[in-house]
Short mmCIF file of C-alpha atoms and ligand atoms in Angstrom, two decimals:
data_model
loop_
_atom_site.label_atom_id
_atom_site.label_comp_id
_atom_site.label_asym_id
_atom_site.label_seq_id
_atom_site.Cartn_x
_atom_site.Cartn_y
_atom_site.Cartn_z
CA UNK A 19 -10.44 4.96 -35.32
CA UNK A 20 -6.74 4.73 -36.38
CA UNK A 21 -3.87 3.17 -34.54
CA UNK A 22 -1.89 6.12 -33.64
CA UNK A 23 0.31 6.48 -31.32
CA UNK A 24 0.71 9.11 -28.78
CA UNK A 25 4.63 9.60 -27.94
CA UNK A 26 5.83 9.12 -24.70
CA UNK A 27 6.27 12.43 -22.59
CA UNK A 28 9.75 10.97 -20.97
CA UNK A 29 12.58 9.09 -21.90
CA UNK A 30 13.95 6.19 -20.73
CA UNK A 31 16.99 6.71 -18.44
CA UNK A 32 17.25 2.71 -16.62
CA UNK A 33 16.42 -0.42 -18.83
CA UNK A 34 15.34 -3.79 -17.24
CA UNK A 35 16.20 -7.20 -19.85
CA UNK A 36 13.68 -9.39 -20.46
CA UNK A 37 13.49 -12.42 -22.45
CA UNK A 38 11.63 -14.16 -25.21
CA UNK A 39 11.31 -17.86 -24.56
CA UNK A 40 9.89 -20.87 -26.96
CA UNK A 41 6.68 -21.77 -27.42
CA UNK A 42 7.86 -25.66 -26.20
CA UNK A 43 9.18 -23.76 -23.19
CA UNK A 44 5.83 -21.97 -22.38
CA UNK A 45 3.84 -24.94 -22.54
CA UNK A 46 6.07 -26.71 -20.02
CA UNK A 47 5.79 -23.72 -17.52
CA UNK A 48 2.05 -23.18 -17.76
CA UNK A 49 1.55 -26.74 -17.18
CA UNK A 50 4.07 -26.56 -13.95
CA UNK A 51 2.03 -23.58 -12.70
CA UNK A 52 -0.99 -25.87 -13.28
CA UNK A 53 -2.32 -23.84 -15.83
CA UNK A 54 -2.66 -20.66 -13.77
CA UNK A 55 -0.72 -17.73 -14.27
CA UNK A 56 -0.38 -16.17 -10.88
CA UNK A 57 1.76 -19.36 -10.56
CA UNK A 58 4.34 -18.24 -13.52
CA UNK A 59 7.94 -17.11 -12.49
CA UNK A 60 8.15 -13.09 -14.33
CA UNK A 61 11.45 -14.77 -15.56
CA UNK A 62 9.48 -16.54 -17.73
CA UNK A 63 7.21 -13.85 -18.95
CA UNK A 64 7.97 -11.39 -21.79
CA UNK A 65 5.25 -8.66 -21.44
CA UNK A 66 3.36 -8.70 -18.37
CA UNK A 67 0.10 -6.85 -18.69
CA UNK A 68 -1.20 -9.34 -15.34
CA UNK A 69 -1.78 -6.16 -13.62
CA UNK A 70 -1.22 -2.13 -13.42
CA UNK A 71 -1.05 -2.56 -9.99
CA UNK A 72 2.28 -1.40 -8.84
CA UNK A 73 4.31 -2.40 -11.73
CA UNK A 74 4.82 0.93 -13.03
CA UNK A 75 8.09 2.86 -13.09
CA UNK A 76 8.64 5.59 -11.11
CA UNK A 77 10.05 8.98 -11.99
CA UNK A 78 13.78 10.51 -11.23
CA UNK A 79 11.89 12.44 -9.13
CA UNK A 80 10.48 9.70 -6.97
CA UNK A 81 13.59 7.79 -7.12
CA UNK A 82 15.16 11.08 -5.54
CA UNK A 83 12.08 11.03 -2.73
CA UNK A 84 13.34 8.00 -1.81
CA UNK A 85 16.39 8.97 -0.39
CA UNK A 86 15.08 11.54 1.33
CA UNK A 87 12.49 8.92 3.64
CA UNK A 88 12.09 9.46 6.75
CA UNK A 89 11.85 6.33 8.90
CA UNK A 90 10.61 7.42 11.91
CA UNK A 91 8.05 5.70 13.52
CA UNK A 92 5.93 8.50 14.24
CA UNK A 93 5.84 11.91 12.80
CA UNK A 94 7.70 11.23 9.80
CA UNK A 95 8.56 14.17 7.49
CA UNK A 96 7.63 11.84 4.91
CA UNK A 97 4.64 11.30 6.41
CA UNK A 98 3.97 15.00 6.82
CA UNK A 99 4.33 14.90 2.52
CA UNK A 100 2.20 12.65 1.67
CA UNK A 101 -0.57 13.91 3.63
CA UNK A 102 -0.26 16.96 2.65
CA UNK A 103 -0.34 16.13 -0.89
CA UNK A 104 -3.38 13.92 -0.48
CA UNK A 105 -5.12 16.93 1.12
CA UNK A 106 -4.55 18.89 -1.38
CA UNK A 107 -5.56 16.84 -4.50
CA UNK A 108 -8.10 15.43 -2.17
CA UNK A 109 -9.81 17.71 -0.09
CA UNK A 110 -10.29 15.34 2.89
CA UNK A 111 -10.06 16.54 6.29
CA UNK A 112 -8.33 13.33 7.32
CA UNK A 113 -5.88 10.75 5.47
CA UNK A 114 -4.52 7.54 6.27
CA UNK A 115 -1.70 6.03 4.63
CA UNK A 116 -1.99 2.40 4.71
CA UNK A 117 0.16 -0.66 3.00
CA UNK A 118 -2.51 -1.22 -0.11
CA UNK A 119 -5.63 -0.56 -1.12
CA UNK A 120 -7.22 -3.85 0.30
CA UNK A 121 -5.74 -2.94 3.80
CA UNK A 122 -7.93 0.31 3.46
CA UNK A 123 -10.98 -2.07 2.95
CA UNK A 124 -9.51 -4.12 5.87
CA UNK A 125 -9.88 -1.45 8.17
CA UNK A 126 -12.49 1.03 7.25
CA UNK A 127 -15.08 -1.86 6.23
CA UNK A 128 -16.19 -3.51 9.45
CA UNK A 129 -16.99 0.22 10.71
CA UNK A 130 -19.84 0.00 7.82
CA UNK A 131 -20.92 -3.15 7.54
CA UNK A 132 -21.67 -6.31 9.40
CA UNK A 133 -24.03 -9.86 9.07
CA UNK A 134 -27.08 -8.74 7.51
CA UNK A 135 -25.98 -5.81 5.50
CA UNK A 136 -25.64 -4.80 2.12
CA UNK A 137 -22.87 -2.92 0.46
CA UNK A 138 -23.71 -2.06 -3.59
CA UNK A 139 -21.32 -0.63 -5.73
CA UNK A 140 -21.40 0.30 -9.41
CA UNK A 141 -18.86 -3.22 -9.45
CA UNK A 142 -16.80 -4.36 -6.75
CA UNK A 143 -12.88 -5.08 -7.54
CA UNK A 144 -12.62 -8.97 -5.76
CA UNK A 145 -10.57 -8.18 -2.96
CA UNK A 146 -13.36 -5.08 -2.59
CA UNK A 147 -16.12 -8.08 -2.38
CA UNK A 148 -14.16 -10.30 -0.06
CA UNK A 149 -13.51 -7.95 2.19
CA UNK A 150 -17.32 -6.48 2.23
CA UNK A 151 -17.66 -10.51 2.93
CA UNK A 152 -15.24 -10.94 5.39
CA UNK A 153 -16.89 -7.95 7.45
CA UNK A 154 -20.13 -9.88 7.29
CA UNK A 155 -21.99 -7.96 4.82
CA UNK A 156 -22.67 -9.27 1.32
CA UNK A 157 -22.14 -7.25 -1.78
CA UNK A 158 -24.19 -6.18 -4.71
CA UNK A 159 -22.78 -4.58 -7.88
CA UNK A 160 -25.36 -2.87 -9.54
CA UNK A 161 -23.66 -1.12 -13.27
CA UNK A 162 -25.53 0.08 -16.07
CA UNK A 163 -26.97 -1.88 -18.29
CA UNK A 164 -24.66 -0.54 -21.06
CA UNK A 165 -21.39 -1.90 -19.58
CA UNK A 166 -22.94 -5.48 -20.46
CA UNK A 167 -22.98 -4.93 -24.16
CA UNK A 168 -18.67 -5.38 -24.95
CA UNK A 169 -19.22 -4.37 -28.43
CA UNK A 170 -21.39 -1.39 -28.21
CA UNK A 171 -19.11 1.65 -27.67
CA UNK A 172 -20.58 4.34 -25.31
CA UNK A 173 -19.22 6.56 -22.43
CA UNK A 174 -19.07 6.08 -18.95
CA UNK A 175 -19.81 2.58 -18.66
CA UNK A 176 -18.37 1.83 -15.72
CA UNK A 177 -21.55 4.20 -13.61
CA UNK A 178 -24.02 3.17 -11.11
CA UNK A 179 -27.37 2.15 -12.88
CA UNK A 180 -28.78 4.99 -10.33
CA UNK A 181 -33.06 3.81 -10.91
CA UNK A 182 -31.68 -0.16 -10.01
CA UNK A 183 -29.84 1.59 -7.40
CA UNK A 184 -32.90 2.93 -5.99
CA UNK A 185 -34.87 -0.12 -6.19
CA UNK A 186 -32.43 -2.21 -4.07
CA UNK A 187 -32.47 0.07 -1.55
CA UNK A 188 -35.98 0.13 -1.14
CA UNK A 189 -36.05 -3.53 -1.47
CA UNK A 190 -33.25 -4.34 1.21
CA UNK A 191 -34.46 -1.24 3.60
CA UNK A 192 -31.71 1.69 3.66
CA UNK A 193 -31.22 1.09 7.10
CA UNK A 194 -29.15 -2.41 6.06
CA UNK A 195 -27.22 -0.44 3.51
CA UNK A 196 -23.89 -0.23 5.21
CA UNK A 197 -22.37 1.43 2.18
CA UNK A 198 -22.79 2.64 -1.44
CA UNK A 199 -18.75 1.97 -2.81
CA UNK A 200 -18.44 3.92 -6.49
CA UNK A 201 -15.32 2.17 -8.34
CA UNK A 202 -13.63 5.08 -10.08
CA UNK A 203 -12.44 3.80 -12.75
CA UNK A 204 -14.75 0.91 -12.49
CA UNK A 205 -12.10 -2.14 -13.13
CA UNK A 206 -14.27 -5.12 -13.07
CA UNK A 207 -16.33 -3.43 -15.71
CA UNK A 208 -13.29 -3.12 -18.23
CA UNK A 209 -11.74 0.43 -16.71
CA UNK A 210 -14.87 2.11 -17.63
CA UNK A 211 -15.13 5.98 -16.57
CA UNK A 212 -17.89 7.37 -14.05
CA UNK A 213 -19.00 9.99 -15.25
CA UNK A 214 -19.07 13.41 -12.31
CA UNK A 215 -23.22 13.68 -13.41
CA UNK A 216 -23.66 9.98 -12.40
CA UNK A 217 -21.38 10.60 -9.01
CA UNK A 218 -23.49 13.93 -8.48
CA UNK A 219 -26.99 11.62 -8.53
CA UNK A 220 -25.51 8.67 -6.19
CA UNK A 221 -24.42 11.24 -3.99
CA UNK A 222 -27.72 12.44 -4.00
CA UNK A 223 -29.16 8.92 -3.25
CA UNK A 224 -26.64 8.27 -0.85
CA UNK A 225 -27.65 11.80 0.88
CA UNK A 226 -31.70 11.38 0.41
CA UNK A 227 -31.18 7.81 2.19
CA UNK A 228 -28.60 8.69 4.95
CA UNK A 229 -26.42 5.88 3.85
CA UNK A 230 -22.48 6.78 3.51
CA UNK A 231 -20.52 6.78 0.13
CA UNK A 232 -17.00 5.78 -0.39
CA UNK A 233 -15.32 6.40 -3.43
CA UNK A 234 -12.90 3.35 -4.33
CA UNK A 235 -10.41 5.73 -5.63
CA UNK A 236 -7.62 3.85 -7.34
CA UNK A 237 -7.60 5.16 -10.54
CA UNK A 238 -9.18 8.55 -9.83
CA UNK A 239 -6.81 10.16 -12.29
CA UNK A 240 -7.62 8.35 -15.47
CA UNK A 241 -11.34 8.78 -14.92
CA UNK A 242 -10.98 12.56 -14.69
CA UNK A 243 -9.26 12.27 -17.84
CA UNK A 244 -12.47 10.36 -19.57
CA UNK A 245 -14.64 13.27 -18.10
CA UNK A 246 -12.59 16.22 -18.95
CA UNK A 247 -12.55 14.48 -22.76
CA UNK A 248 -15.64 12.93 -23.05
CA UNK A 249 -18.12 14.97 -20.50
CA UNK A 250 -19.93 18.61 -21.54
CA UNK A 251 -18.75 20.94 -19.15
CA UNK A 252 -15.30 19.87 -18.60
CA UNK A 253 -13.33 20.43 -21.01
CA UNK A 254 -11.48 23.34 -19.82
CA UNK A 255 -11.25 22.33 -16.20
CA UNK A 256 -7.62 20.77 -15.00
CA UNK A 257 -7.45 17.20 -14.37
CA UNK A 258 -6.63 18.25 -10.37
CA UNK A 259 -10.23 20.24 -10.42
CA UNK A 260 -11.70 17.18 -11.81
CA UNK A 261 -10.30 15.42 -9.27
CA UNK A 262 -11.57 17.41 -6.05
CA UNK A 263 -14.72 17.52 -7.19
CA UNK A 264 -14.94 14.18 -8.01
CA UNK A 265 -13.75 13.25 -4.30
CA UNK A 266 -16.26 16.13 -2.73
CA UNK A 267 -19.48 13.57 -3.31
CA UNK A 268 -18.25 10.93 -1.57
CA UNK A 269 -17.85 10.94 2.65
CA UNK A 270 -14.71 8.16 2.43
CA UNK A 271 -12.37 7.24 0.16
CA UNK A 272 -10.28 4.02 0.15
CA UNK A 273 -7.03 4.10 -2.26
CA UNK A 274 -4.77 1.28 -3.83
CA UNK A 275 -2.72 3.93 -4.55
CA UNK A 276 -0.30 1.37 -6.13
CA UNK A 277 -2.20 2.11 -9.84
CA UNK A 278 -2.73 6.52 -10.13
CA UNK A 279 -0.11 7.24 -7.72
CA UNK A 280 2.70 5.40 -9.58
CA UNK A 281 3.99 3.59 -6.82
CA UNK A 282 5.14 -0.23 -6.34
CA UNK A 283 3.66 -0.59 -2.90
CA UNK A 284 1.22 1.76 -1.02
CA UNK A 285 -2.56 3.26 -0.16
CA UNK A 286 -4.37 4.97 1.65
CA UNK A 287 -7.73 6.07 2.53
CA UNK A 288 -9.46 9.20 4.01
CA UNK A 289 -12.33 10.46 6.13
CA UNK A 290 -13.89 13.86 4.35
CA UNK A 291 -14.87 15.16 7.92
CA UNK A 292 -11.94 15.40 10.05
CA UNK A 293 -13.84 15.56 13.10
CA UNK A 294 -15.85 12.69 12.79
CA UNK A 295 -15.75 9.98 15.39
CA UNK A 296 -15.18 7.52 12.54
CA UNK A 297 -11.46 9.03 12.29
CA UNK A 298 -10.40 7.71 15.90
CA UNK A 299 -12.24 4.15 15.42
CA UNK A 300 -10.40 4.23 11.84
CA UNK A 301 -7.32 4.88 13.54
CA UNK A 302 -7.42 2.04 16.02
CA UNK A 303 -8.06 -0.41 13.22
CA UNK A 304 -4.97 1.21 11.10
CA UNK A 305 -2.40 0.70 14.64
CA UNK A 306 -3.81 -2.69 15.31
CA UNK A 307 -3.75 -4.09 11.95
CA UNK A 308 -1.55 -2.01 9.81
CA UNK A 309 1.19 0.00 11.94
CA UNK A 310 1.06 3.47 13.77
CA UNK A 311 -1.06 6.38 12.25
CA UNK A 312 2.21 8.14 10.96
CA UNK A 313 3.35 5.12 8.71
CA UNK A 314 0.58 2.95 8.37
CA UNK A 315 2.50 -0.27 6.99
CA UNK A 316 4.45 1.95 4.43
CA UNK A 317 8.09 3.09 4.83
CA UNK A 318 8.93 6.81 5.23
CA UNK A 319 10.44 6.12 1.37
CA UNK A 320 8.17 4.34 -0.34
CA UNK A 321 5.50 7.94 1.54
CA UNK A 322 7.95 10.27 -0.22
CA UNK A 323 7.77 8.05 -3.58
CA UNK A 324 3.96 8.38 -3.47
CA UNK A 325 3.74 12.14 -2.72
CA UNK A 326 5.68 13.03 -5.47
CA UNK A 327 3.71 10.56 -7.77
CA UNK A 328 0.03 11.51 -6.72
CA UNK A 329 0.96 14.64 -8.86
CA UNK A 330 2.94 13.09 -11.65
CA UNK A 331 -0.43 10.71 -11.87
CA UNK A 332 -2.33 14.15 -12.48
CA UNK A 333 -0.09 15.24 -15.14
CA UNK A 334 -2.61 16.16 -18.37
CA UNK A 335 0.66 14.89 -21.26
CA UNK A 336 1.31 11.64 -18.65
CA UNK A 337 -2.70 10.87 -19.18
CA UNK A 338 -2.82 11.74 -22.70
CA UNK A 339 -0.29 9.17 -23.49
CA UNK A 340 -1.52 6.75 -20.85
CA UNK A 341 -5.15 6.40 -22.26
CA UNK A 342 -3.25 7.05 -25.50
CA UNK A 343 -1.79 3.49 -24.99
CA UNK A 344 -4.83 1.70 -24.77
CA UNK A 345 -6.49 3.70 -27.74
CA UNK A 346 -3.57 2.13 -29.88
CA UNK A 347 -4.30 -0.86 -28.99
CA UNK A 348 -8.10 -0.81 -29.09
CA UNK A 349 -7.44 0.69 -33.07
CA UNK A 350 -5.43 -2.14 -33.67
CA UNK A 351 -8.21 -4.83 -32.56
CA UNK A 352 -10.69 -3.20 -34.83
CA UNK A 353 -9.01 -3.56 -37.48
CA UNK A 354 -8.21 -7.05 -37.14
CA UNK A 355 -11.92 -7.15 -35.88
CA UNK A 356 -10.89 -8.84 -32.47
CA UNK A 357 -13.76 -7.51 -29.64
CA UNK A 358 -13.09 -5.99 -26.57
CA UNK A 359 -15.07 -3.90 -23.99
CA UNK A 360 -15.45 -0.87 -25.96
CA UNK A 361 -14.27 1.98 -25.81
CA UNK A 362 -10.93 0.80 -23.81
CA UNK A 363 -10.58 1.54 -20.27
CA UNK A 364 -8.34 3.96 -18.12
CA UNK A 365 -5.96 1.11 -17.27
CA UNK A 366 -6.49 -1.50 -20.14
CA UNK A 367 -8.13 -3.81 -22.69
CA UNK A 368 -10.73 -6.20 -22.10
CA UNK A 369 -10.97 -8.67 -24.23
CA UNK A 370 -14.40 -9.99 -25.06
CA UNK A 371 -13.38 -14.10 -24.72
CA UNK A 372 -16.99 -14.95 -24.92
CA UNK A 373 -16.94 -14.01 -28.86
CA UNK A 374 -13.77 -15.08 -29.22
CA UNK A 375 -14.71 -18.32 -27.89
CA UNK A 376 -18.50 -18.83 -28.39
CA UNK A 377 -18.69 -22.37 -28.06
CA UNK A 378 -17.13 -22.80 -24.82
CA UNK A 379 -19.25 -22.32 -21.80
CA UNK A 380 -18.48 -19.97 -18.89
CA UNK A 381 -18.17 -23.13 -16.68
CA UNK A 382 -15.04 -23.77 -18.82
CA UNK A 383 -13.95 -20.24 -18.15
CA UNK A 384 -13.65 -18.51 -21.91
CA UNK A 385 -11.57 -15.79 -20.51
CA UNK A 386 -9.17 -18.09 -19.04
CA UNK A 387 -8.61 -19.88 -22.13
CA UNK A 388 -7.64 -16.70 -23.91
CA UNK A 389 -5.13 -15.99 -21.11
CA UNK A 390 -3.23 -19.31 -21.35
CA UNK A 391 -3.21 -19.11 -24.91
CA UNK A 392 -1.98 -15.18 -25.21
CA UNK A 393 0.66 -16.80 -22.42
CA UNK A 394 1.66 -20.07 -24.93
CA UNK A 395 1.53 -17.66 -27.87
CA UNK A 396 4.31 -15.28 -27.34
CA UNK A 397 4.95 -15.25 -23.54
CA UNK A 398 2.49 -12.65 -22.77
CA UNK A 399 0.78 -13.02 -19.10
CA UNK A 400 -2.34 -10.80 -18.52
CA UNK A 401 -5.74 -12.50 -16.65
CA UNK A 402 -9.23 -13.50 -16.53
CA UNK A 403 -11.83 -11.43 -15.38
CA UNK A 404 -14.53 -13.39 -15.56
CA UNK A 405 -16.45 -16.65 -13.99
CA UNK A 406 -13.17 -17.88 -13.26
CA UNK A 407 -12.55 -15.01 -11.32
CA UNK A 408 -15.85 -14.44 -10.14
CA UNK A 409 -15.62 -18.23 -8.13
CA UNK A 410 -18.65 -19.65 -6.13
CA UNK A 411 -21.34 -18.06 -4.50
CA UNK A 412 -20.24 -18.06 -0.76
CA UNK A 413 -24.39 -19.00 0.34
CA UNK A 414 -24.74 -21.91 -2.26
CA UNK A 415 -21.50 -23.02 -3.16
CA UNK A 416 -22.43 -22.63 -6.86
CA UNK A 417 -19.94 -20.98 -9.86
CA UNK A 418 -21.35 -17.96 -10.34
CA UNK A 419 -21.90 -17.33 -13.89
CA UNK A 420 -20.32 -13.80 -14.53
CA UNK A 421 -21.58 -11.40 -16.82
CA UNK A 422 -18.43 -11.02 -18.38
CA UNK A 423 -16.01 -13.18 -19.22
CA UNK A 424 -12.76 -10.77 -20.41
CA UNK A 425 -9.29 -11.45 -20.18
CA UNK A 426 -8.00 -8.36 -19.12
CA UNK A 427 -4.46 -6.46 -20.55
CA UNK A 428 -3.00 -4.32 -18.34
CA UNK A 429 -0.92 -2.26 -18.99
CA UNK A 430 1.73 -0.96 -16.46
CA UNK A 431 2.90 2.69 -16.18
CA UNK A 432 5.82 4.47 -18.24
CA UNK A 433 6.87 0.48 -18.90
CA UNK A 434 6.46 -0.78 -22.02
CA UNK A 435 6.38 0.44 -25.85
CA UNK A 436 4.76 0.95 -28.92
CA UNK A 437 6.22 -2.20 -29.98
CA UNK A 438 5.74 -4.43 -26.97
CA UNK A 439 1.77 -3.71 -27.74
CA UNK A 440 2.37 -4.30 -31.39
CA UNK A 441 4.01 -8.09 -30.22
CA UNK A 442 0.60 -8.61 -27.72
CA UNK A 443 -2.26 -7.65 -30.64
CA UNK A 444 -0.12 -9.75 -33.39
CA UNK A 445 -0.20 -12.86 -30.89
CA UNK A 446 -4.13 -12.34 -30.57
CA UNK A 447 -4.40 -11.93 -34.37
CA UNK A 448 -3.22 -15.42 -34.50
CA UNK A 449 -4.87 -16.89 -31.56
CA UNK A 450 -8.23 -15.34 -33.27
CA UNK A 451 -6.92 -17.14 -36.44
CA UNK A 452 -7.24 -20.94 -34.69
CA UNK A 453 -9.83 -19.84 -32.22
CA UNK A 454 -12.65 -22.34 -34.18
CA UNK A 455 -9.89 -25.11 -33.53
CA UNK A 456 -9.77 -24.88 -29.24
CA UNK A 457 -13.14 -27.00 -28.44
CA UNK A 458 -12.78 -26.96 -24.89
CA UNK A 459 -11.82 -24.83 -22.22
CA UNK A 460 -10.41 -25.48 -18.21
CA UNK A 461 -11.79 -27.52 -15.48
CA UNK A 462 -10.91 -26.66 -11.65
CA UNK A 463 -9.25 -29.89 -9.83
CA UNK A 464 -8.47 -28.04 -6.38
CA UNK A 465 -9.25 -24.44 -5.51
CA UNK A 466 -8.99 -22.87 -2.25
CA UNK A 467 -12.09 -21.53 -0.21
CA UNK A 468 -11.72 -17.61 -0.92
CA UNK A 469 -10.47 -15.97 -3.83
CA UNK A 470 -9.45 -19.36 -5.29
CA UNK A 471 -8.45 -17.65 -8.49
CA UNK A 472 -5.14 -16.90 -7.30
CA UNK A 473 -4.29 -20.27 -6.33
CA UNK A 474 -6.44 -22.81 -8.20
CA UNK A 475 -5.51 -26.06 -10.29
CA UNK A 476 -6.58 -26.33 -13.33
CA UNK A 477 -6.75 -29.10 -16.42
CA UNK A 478 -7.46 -29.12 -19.71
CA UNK A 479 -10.60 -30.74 -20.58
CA UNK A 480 -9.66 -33.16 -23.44
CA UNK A 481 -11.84 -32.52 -26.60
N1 F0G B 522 -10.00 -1.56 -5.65
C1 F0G B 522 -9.79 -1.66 -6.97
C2 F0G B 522 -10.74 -1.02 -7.92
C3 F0G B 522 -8.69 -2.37 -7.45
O1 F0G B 522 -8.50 -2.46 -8.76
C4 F0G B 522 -7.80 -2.96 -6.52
C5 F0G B 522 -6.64 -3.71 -6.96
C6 F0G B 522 -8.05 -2.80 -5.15
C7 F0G B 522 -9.16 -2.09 -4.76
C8 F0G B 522 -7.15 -3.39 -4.10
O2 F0G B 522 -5.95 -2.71 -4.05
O3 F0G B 522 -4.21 -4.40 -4.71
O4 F0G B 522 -3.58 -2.28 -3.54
O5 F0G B 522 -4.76 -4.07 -2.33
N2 F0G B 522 -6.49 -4.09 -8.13
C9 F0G B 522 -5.35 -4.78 -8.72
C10 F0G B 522 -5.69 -5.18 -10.11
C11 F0G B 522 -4.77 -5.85 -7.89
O6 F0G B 522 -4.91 -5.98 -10.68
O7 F0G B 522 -6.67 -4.71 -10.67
P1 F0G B 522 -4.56 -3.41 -3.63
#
């Protein structure tokens, strides 16, 4: 494939400095922060692809929305917006705004599960697992095979392995399957697309076996993108149709909506039937833990900001270039024959630190290695995804050995440009360079119980 570049479909009206630092500089940060880069000031970051997640930039048209918030406490115009667009794009009888998407898992989750059952997704995000954990339940991911294989490029590697699927069920007994969760895109898999065959079929399952399906819908809009390019059938169909019928197989939705709906704070979720009971049990979880029905935790702007941005997120050029983005990049790597999780995903690059790195173990965390060398390099900050990530099994107390171990780019909305990408694949050119020379990788010296990623020490293991 070649590296070209798909033009952005805006300009750029507000500019926000950042700042190149030295290399000597870097190494005395990373070592402050204990060698893990949630603990980095941005200051002293020059591209930040740590997350998509509500780093984007919003539109003059959401900027506008915000003035016109309504802070009421209940029956906010705003409100009144942003459900409206959600029923439209979605089709759900009943939607929640909430602060994020983990406060969507927060509340709709213990209504599902509890000690002794199962939920299985195609891959859970981690806040998606602890959550499924903290409601009692454990949780199973269950992809296809294909998504295990970085190098081998095929489509829709982020789906359900639907014949595994089928097989766990009948092992663990439908009736303590509290939930089937499909991750569209599927993040922990690289941003791989589902494709709206493999949603149809775990629908089906989910129907044959009376067990209900939520869709784990924060980037809905870049996956209908992969099907309306890469699935038979679609092409002519409008990212919004993709959409709604995308949402019609599953019976709840949660939403980060921080990623597709271009926001810096928000989510949601929604019940397909607005009659169910489930709506009024949902609601007293949102008011206890999250705010009244009509806010939800978000502010009457920040509900305006997202209405207006769950159809920006939807725009066909806006995805085109998005996806674009990461196709750039992903041409780049080939040629410099760096590996990643191919093809790229919706939201990013996943680098394949396990053939960067072959010699160190995943006990040594590969993926973090990459990251705190992309970080020393040329002040770049993205993350691992990978048995650093993945921490101990809660039962045994064990690392858990993931399958992957990526370091994951992400790259933020409408922020950066061709050029900022061109500085991150030039800095992994030359970490791939010395790569042979880095012998060992990262041991853990304190971590804290749950998702210890965000908070753990680490030390380099001397070679
Ligand atoms: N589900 C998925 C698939 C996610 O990627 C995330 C967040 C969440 C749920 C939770 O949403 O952050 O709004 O509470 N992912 C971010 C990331 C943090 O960096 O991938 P949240």
């Amino acid at each position: 494939m070649s590296a070209k570049y798909v033009a952005e479909p805006f300009r750029i009206k507000s500019v926000e400095p950042i700042r190149m630092t030295t290399r000597r500089e870097r190494e005395e940060k990373i070592l402050a922060a204990r060698n893990n880069v949630f603990g980095l000031k941005s200051e002293d970051v020059y591209v930040d692809l740590l997350t998509d997640s509500g780093t984007g930039a919003m539109s003059i048209d959401q900027w506008a929305g915000i003035m016109h918030g309504d802070e009421a406490y209940a029956g906010a115009s705003s409100y009144l917006k942003l459900t409206s667009a959600a029923k439209d794009i979605f089709g759900y009888g009943y939607v929640q705004p909430v602060h994020q998407g983990r406060a969507a898992e927060q509340v709709l989750f213990p209504l599902f599960l509890c000690a002794g059952k199962y939920a299985i997704s195609n891959m859970h995000f981690d806040t998606t697992r602890a959550h499924v954990e903290i409601a009692g339940g454990r949780a199973i991911d269950c992809v296809v095979p294909a998504a295990k294989e970085p190098s081998t490029r095929a489509p829709f590697k982020g789906n359900m392995d639907v014949p595994r699927l089928e097989k766990l069920i009948g092992e663990l007994g439908a009736e303590n399957v509290g939930l089937i969760i499909m991750t569209v895109t599927n993040n922990s898999a690289g941003g791989q697309p589902v494709s709206m065959q493999n949603m149809r079929d775990v629908s089906a399952v989910c129907k044959r076996y009376n067990i209900p399906m939520c869709i784990d819908a924060a980037r809905y809009a870049e996956n209908a993108f992969f099907v309306k390019r890469d699935e038979a059938g679609y092409a002519d169909k409008s990212i919004k149709d993709i959409v709604s019928e995308t949402f019609s197989y599953g019976d709840v939705f949660t939403m980060s909506s921080k990623k597709d709906g271009i926001v810096n704070m928000g989510g949601m979720f929604g019940v397909k039937d607005g009659d169910s009971p489930l709506v009024l049990k949902a609601k007293a979880n949102c008011i206890c833990f999250e705010g009244f029905y009509t806010y939800g935790g978000m502010s009457g702007r920040d509900m305006e900001a997202l209405a207006v941005g769950l159809y920006e997120g939807i725009e066909e050029d806006f995805l085109r270039y998005r996806i674009g983005q990461m196709e750039y990049i992903g041409a780049r790597l080939d040629e410099a024959g760096i590996t990643y999780q191919s093809p790229v995903g919706g939201h990013g690059v996943f680098l394949d630190a396990k053939a960067m790195f072959p010699h160190i173990p995943y006990y040594e965390f590969p993926a973090q290695v990459l990251a705190l060398e992309l970080y020393k390099e040329a002040g770049i900050r993205c993350c691992d995804i990978g048995s650093y990530m993945m921490g101990n099994n809660p039962d045994t107390g064990e690392q858990i050995e993931s399958e992957f171990e990526f370091a994951r780019l992400a790259i933020p909305r409408r922020v950066y440009t061709q050029a900022h990408l061109d500085v991150v694949v030039e800095a992994l050119i030359a970490i791939k360079e010395r790569a042979h020379t880095i012998k060992r990788g990262y041991r853990i010296t304190w971590e804290p119980p749950v998702l210890r990623h965000f908070q753990a020490h680490l030390e380099k293991i001397e070679e």
